[in-house]
Tab-separated table of C-alpha atoms in Angstrom:
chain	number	residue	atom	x	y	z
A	1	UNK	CA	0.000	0.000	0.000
A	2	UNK	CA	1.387	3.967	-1.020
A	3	UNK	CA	2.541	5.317	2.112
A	4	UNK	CA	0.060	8.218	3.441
A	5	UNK	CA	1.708	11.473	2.849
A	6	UNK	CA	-0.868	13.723	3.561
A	7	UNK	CA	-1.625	17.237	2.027
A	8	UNK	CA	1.091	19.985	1.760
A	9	UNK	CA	-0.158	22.450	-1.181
A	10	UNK	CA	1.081	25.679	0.382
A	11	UNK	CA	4.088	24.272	1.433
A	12	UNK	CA	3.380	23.849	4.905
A	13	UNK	CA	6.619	21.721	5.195
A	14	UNK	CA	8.519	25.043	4.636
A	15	UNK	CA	7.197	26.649	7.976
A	16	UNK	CA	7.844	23.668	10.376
A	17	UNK	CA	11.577	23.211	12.229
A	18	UNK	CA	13.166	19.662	11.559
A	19	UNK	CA	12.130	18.733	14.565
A	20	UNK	CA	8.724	19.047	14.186
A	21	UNK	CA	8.512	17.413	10.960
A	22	UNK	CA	10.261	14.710	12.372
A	23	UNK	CA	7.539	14.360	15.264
A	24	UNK	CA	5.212	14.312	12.489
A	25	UNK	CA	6.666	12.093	10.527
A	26	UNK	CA	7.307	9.735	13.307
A	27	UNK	CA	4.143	9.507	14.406
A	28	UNK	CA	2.780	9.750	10.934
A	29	UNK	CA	4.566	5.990	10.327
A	30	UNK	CA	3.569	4.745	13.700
A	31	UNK	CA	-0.048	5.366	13.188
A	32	UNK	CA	0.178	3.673	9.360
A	33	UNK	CA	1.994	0.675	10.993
A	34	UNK	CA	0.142	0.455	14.502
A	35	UNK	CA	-2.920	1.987	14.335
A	36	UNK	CA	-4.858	1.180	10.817
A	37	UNK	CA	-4.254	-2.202	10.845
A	38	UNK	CA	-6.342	-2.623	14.068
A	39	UNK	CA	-8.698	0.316	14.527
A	40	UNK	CA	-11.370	-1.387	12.515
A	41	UNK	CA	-11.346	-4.416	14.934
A	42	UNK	CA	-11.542	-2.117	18.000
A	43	UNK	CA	-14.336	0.322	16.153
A	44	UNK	CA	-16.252	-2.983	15.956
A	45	UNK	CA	-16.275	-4.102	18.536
A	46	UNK	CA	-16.415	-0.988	20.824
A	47	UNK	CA	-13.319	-1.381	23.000
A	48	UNK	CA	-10.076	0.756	23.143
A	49	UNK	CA	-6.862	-0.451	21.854
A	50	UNK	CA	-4.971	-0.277	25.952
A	51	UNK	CA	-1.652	-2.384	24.313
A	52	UNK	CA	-1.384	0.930	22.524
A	53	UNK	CA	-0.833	2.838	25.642
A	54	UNK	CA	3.528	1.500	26.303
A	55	UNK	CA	3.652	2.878	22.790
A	56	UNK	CA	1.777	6.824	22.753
A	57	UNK	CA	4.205	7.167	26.096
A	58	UNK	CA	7.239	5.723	24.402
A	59	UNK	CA	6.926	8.251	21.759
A	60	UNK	CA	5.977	11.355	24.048
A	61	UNK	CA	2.876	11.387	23.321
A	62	UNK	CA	1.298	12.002	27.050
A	63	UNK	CA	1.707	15.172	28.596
A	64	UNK	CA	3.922	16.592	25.975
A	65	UNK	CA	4.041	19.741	26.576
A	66	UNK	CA	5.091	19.684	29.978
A	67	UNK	CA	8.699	20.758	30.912
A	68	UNK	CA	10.105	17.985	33.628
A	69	UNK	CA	8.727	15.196	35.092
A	70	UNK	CA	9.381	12.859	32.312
A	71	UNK	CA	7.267	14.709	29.744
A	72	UNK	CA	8.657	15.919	26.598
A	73	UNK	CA	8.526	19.266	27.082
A	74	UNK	CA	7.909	19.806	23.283
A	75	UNK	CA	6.379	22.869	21.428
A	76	UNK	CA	2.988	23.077	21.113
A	77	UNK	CA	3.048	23.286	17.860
A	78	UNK	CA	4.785	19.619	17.826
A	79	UNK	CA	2.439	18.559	20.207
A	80	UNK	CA	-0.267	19.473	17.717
A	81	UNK	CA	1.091	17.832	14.866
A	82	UNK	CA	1.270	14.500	17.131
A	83	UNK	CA	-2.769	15.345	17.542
A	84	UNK	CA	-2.782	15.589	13.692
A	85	UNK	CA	-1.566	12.420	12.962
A	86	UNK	CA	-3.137	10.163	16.171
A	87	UNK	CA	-7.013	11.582	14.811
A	88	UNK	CA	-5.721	10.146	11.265
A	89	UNK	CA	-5.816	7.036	12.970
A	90	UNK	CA	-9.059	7.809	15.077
A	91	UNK	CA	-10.411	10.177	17.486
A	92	UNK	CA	-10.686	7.899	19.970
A	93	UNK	CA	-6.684	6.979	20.100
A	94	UNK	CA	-6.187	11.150	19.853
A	95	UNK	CA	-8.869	11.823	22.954
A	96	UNK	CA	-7.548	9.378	25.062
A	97	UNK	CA	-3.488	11.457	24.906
A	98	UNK	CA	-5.374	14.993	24.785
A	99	UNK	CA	-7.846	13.589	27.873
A	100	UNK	CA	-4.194	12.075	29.915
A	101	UNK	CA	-2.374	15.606	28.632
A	102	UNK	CA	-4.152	18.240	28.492
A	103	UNK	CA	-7.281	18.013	30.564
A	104	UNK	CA	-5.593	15.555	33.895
A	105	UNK	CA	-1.595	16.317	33.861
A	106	UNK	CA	-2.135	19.733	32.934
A	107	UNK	CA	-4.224	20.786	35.739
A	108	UNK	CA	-1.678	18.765	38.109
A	109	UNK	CA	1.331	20.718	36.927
A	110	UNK	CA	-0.961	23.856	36.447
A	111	UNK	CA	-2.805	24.354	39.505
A	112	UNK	CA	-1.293	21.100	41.789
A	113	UNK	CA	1.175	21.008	44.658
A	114	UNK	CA	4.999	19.812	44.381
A	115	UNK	CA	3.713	16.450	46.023
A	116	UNK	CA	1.095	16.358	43.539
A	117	UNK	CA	3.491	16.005	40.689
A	118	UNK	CA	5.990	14.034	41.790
A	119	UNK	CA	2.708	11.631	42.360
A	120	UNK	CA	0.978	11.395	38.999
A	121	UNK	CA	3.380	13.462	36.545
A	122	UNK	CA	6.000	10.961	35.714
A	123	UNK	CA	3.683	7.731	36.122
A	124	UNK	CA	1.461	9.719	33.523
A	125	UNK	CA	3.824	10.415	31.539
A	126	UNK	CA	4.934	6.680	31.422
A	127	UNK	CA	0.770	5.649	31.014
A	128	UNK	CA	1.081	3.913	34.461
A	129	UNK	CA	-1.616	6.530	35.564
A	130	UNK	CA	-4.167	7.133	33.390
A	131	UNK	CA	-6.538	10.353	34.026
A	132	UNK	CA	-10.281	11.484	33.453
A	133	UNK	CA	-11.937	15.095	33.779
A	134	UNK	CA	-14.677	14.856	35.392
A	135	UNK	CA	-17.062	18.592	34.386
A	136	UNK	CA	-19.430	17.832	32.488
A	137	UNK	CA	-22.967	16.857	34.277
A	138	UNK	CA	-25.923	15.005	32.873
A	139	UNK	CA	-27.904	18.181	32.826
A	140	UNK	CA	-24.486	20.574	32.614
A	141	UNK	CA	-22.895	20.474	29.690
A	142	UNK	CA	-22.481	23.941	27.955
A	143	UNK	CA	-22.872	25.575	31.352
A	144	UNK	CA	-20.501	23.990	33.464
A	145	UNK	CA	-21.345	26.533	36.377
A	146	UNK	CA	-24.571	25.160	36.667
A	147	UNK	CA	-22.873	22.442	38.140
A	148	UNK	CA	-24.424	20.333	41.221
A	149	UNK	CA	-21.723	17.881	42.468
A	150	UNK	CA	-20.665	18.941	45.470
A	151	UNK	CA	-17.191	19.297	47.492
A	152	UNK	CA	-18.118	19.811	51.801
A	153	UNK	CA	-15.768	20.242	53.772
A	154	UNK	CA	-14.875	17.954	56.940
A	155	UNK	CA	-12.241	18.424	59.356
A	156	UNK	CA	-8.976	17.376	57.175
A	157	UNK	CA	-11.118	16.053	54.171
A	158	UNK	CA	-13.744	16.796	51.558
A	159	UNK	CA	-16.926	14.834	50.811
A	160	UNK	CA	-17.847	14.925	47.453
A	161	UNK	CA	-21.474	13.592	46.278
A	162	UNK	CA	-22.997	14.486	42.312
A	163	UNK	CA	-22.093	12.712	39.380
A	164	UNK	CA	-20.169	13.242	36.026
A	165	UNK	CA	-21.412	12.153	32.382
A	166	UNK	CA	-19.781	11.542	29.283
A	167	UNK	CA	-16.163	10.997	30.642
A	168	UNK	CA	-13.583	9.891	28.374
A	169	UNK	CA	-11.386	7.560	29.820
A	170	UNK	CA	-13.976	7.417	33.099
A	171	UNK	CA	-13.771	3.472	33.597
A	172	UNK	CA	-10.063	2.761	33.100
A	173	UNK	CA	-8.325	5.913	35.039
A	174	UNK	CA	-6.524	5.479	38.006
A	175	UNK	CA	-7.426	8.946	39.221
A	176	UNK	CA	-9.807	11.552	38.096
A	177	UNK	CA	-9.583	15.429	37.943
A	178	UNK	CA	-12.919	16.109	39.392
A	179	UNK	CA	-14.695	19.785	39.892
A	180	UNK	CA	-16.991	20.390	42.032
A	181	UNK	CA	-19.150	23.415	44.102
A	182	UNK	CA	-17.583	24.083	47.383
A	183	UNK	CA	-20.040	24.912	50.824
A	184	UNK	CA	-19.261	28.790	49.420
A	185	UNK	CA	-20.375	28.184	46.132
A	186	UNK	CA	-17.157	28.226	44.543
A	187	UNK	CA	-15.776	25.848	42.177
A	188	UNK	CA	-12.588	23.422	43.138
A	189	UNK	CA	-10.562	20.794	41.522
A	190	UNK	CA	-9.774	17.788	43.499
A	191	UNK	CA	-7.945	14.630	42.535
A	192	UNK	CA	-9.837	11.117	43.230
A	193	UNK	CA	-8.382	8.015	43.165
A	194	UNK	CA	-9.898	5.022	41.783
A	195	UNK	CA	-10.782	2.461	44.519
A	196	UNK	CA	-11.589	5.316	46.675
A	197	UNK	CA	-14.922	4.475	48.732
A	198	UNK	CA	-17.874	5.943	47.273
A	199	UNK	CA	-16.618	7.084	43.745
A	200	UNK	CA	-17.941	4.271	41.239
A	201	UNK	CA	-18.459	4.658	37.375
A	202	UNK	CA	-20.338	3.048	34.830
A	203	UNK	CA	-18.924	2.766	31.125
A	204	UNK	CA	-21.365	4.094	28.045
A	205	UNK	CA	-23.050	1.375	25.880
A	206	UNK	CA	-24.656	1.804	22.728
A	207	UNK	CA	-22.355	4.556	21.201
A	208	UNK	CA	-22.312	4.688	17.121
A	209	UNK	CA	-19.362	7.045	17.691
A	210	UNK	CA	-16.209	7.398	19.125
A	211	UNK	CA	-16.557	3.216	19.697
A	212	UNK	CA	-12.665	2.742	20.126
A	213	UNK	CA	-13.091	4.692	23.311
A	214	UNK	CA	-13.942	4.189	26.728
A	215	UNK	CA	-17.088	6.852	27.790
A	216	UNK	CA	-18.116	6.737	31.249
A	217	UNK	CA	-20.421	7.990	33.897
A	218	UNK	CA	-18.489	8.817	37.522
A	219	UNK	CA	-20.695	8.795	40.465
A	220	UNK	CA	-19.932	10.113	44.502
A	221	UNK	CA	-21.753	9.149	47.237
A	222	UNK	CA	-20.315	10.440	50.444
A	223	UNK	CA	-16.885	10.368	48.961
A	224	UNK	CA	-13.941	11.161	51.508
A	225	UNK	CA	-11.028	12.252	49.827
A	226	UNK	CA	-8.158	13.926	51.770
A	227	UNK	CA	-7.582	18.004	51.691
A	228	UNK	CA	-4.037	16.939	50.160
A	229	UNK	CA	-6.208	16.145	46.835
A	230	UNK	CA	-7.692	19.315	46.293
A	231	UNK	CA	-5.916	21.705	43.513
A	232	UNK	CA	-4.765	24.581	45.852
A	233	UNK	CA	-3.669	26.763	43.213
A	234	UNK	CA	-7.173	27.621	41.083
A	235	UNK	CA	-10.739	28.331	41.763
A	236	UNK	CA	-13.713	29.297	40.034
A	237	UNK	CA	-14.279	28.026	35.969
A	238	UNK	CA	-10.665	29.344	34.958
A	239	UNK	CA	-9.096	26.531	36.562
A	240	UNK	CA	-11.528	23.721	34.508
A	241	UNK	CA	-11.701	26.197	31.389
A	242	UNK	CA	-7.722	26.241	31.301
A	243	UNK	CA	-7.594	22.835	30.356
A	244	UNK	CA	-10.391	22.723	27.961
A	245	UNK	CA	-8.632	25.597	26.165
A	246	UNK	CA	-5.746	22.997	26.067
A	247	UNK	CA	-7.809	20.452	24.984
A	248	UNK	CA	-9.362	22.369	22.230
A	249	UNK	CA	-6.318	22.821	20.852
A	250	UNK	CA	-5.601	20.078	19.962
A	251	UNK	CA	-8.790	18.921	18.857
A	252	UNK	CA	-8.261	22.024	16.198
A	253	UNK	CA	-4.956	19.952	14.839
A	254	UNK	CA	-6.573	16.403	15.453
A	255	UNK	CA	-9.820	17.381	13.312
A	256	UNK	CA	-6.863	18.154	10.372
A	257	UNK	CA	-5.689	14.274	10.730
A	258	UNK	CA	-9.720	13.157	10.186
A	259	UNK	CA	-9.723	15.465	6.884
A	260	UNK	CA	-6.592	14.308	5.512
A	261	UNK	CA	-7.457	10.582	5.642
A	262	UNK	CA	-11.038	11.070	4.398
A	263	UNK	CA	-9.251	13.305	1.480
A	264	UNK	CA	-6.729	10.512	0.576
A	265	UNK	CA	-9.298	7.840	0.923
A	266	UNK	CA	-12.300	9.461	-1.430
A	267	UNK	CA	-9.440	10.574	-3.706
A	268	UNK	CA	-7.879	7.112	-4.279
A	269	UNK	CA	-11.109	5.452	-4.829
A	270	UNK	CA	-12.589	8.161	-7.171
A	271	UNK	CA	-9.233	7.300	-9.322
A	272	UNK	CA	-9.852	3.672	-9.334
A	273	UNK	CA	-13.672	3.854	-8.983
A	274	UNK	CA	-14.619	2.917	-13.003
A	275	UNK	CA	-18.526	4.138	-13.975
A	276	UNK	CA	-19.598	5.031	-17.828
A	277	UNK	CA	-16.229	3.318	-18.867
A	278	UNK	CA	-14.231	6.034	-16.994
A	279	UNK	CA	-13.046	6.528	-13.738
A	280	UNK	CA	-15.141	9.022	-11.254
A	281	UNK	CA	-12.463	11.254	-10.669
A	282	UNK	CA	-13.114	12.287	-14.300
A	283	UNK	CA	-16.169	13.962	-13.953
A	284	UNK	CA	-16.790	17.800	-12.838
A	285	UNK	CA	-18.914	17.193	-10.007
A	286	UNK	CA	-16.430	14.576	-8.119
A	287	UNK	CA	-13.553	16.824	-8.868
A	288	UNK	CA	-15.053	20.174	-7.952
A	289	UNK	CA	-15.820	18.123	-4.443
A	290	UNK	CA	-12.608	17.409	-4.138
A	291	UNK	CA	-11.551	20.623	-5.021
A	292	UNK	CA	-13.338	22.158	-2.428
A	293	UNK	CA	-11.873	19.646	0.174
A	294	UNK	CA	-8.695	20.360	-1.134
A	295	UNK	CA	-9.425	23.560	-0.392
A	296	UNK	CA	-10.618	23.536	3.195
A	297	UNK	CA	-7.899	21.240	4.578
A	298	UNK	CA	-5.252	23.744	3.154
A	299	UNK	CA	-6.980	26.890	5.014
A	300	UNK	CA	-7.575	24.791	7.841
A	301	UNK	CA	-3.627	23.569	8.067
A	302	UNK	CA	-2.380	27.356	7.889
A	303	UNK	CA	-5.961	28.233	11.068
A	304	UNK	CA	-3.876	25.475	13.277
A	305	UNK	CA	-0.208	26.310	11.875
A	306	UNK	CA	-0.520	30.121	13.387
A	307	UNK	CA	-2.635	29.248	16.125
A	308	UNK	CA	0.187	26.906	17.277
A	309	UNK	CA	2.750	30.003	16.890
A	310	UNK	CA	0.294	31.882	18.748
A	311	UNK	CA	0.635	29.616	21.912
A	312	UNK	CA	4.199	28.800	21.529
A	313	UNK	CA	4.905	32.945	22.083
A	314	UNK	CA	2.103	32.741	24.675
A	315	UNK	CA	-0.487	35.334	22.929
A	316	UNK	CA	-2.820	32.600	22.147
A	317	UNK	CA	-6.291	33.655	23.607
A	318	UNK	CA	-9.388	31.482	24.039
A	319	UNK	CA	-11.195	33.093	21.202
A	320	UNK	CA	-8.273	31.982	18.903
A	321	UNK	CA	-8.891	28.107	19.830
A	322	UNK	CA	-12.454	28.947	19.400
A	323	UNK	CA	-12.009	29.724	16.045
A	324	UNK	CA	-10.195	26.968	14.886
A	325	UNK	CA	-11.473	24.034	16.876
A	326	UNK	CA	-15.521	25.474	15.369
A	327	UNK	CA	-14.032	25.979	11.859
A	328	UNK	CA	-11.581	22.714	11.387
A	329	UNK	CA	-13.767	19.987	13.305
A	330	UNK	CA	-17.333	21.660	11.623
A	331	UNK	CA	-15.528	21.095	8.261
A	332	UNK	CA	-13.655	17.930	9.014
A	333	UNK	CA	-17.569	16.764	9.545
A	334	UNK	CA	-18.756	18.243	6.514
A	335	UNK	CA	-15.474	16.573	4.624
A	336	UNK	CA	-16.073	13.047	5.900
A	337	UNK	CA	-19.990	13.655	4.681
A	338	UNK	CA	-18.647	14.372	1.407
A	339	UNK	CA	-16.151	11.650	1.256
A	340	UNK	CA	-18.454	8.841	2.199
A	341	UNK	CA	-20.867	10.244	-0.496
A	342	UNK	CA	-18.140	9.625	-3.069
A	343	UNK	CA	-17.691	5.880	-1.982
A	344	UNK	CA	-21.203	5.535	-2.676
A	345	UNK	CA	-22.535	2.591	-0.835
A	346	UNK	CA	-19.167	0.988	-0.150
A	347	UNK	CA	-19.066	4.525	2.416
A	348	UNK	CA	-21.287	2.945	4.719
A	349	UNK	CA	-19.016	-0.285	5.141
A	350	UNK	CA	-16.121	-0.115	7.445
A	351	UNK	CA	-13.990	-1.726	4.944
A	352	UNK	CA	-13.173	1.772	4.809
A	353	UNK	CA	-12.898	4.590	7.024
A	354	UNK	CA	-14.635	7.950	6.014
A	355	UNK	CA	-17.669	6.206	7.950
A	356	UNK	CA	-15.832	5.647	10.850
A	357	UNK	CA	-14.167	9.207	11.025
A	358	UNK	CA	-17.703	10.718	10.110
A	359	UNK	CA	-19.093	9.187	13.560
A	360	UNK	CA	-16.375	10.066	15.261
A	361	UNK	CA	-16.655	13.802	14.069
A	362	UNK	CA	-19.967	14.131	15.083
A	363	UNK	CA	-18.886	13.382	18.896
A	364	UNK	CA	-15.786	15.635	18.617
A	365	UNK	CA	-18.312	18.676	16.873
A	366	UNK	CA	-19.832	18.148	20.280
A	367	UNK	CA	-17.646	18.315	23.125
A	368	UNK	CA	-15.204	20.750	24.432
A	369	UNK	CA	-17.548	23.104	23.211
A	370	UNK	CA	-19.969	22.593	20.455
A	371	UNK	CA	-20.142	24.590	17.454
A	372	UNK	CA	-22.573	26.950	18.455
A	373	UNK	CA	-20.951	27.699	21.704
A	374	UNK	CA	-17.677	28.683	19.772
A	375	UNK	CA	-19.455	30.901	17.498
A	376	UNK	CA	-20.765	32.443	20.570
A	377	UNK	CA	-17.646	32.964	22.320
A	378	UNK	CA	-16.834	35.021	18.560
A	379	UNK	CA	-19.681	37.018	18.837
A	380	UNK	CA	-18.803	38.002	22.577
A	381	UNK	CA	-15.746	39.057	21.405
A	382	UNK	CA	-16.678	40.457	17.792
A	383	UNK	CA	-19.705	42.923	19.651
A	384	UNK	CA	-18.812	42.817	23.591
A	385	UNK	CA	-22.124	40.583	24.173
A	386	UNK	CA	-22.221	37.766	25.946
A	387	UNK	CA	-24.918	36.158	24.084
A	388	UNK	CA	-25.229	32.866	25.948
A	389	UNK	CA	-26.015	34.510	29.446
């Protein structure tokens, strides 16, 4: 099979240090050699590939960013060409590093004590510890400080009680960033360890997307966890928003990955495809669709290319991952539509994988934000309103 080599019209290549095309290209083969030849099995039958896990954390994958502890301490920029190529794969493979990364060892190194470091941060980084965030609520989702769950406080502990929904990673962490209402109303991290008496969860069934990934409920009743687990260093929505803003980063990059295989798939079959005694790629309407795509993913590379700049100087603002993670995940959607229109019927199989990716997409158009709440957060910005409050 032709190596993948993705799509470089405006020379892209040019802009990157060696280094970061050689992260890319690294993970580029790993993902071609590890990844494809499995996925489909996983996808089918709705479990997560965990013998993966040695490998994302050999390669740097986990908690990349971070300077010490046995991260990588790469750019973000790197770190969001790793996202690139791991959503290429699937989203499920790329939500499990950006879930361990950026939403559970950031906040630790972010907002957590020395102790609470030297605890997690290098058994993350090695995927001995695996994290979940624990915000979103079964009736909080785009209004996080709406929350219920609950943090009291109790001579040298907390007792949490509420529940969390839709938490990647939920059933198979060893510890979960979890935020809850303190007795004043205001809102605190804490980190809870699994095994920990009266914190349960209960894995998602059902799903037609994201299947290679473990979704879970968490649930706390009377839950003591010690005042040396709470996240001294942040209160209020910054402290869970700072991550997501992480996150949503690299979802921006990762939704590039989802376009590029769609892309190469559609555009390989539309070339061997034969209808009317010609192949498919010969007609005006097929090409013009791939034009388009073409077209999209190279806009979208340079959205994610300056972003990434942005954040490695450190002017990146939340209304700059806005914009990309609405624009590059609400097209990679629209791209994978497209794509498995092309394949015709053989789309809907998951011989191949613009199906797969277009499931997947319609998860990650949904969280971190949706769509609509990232055109909002534009509009606050474009006029001053807040139009969501």
């Amino acid at each position: 099979m032709k190596p993948f080599e993705g799509v470089d019209f405006y020379n892209i290549d040019s802009m990157l240090s060696d280094e970061e095309k050689m992260i890319r290209d690294t993970l580029r083969q790993w993902v071609s050699k590890e990844v494809i030849p499995i996925i489909e099995k996983h996808d089918r039958e709705g479990t997560f590939p965990k013998s993966l896990i040695p490998q994302l954390a050999e390669l740097g994958t986990l908690g990349a960013t971070i300077k010490g502890y046995g991260c990588a301490g790469l750019s973000y920029t790197a770190y969001g060409l790793m996202m690139q190529e791991l959503e290429r794969g699937d989203s499920g493979l790329r939500s499990f590093v950006s879930v361990q990364g950026a939403l559970c060892m950031f906040p630790i190194f972010a907002y957590g004590t020395e102790e609470q470091k030297q605890k997690y941060l290098p058994q993350m980084a090695k995927g001995k510890i695996i994290g979940c965030f624990g915000l979103t609520e079964p009736d909080y989702g785009s209004d996080p400080g709406g929350m219920i769950t609950r943090a009291r406080k109790d001579k040298n502990s907390y007792i949490l009680n509420g529940s969390k929904m839709w938490i990647t990673n939920g059933g198979v962490a060893d510890v979960a960033i979890v935020w809850a209402k303190t007795e004043d109303d205001k809102i605190r991290g804490f980190l809870v360890d699994k095994g920990t008496p009266g914190f349960s969860t209960k894995d998602v069934h059902g799903k037609f997307s994201l299947r290679a990934s473990v979704t879970s409920e968490l649930n706390f009743a009377d839950c003591r966890i010690p005042e040396s687990n709470l996240l001294p260093n942040v209160e209020g929505l910054k402290g869970p928003f700072g991550c997501l803003n992480n996150a949503r980063f690299g979802i921006a990059w990762g939704a590039l990955g989802s376009m590029m295989a769609c892309f190469d798939e559609a555009r390989n079959y539309a070339k061997s495809r034969i209808q009317f005694g010609k192949p498919i790629a010969s007609f005006q309407l097929v090409q013009a669709k791939l034009a388009n795509m073409f077209t999209e993913i190279t806009k979208a590379q340079l959205l994610a290319l300056q972003l990434g700049r942005l954040k490695d100087s450190g002017l990146c603002k939340a209304h700059h991952v806005s914009m990309a993670k609405m624009n590059n995940v609400s097209n990679a959607l629209a791209m994978a539509r497209t794509c498995r229109d092309i394949l015709g019927a053989n789309g809907i199989t998951d011989e191949y994988q613009v199906g797969r990716h277009m499931r997947n997409l319609e998860s990650v158009n949904t969280y971190e934000g949706t769509e609509d709440i990232h055109r909002l957060v534009l509009g606050e910005h474009i006029t001053g309103i807040p139009a969501y409050r």
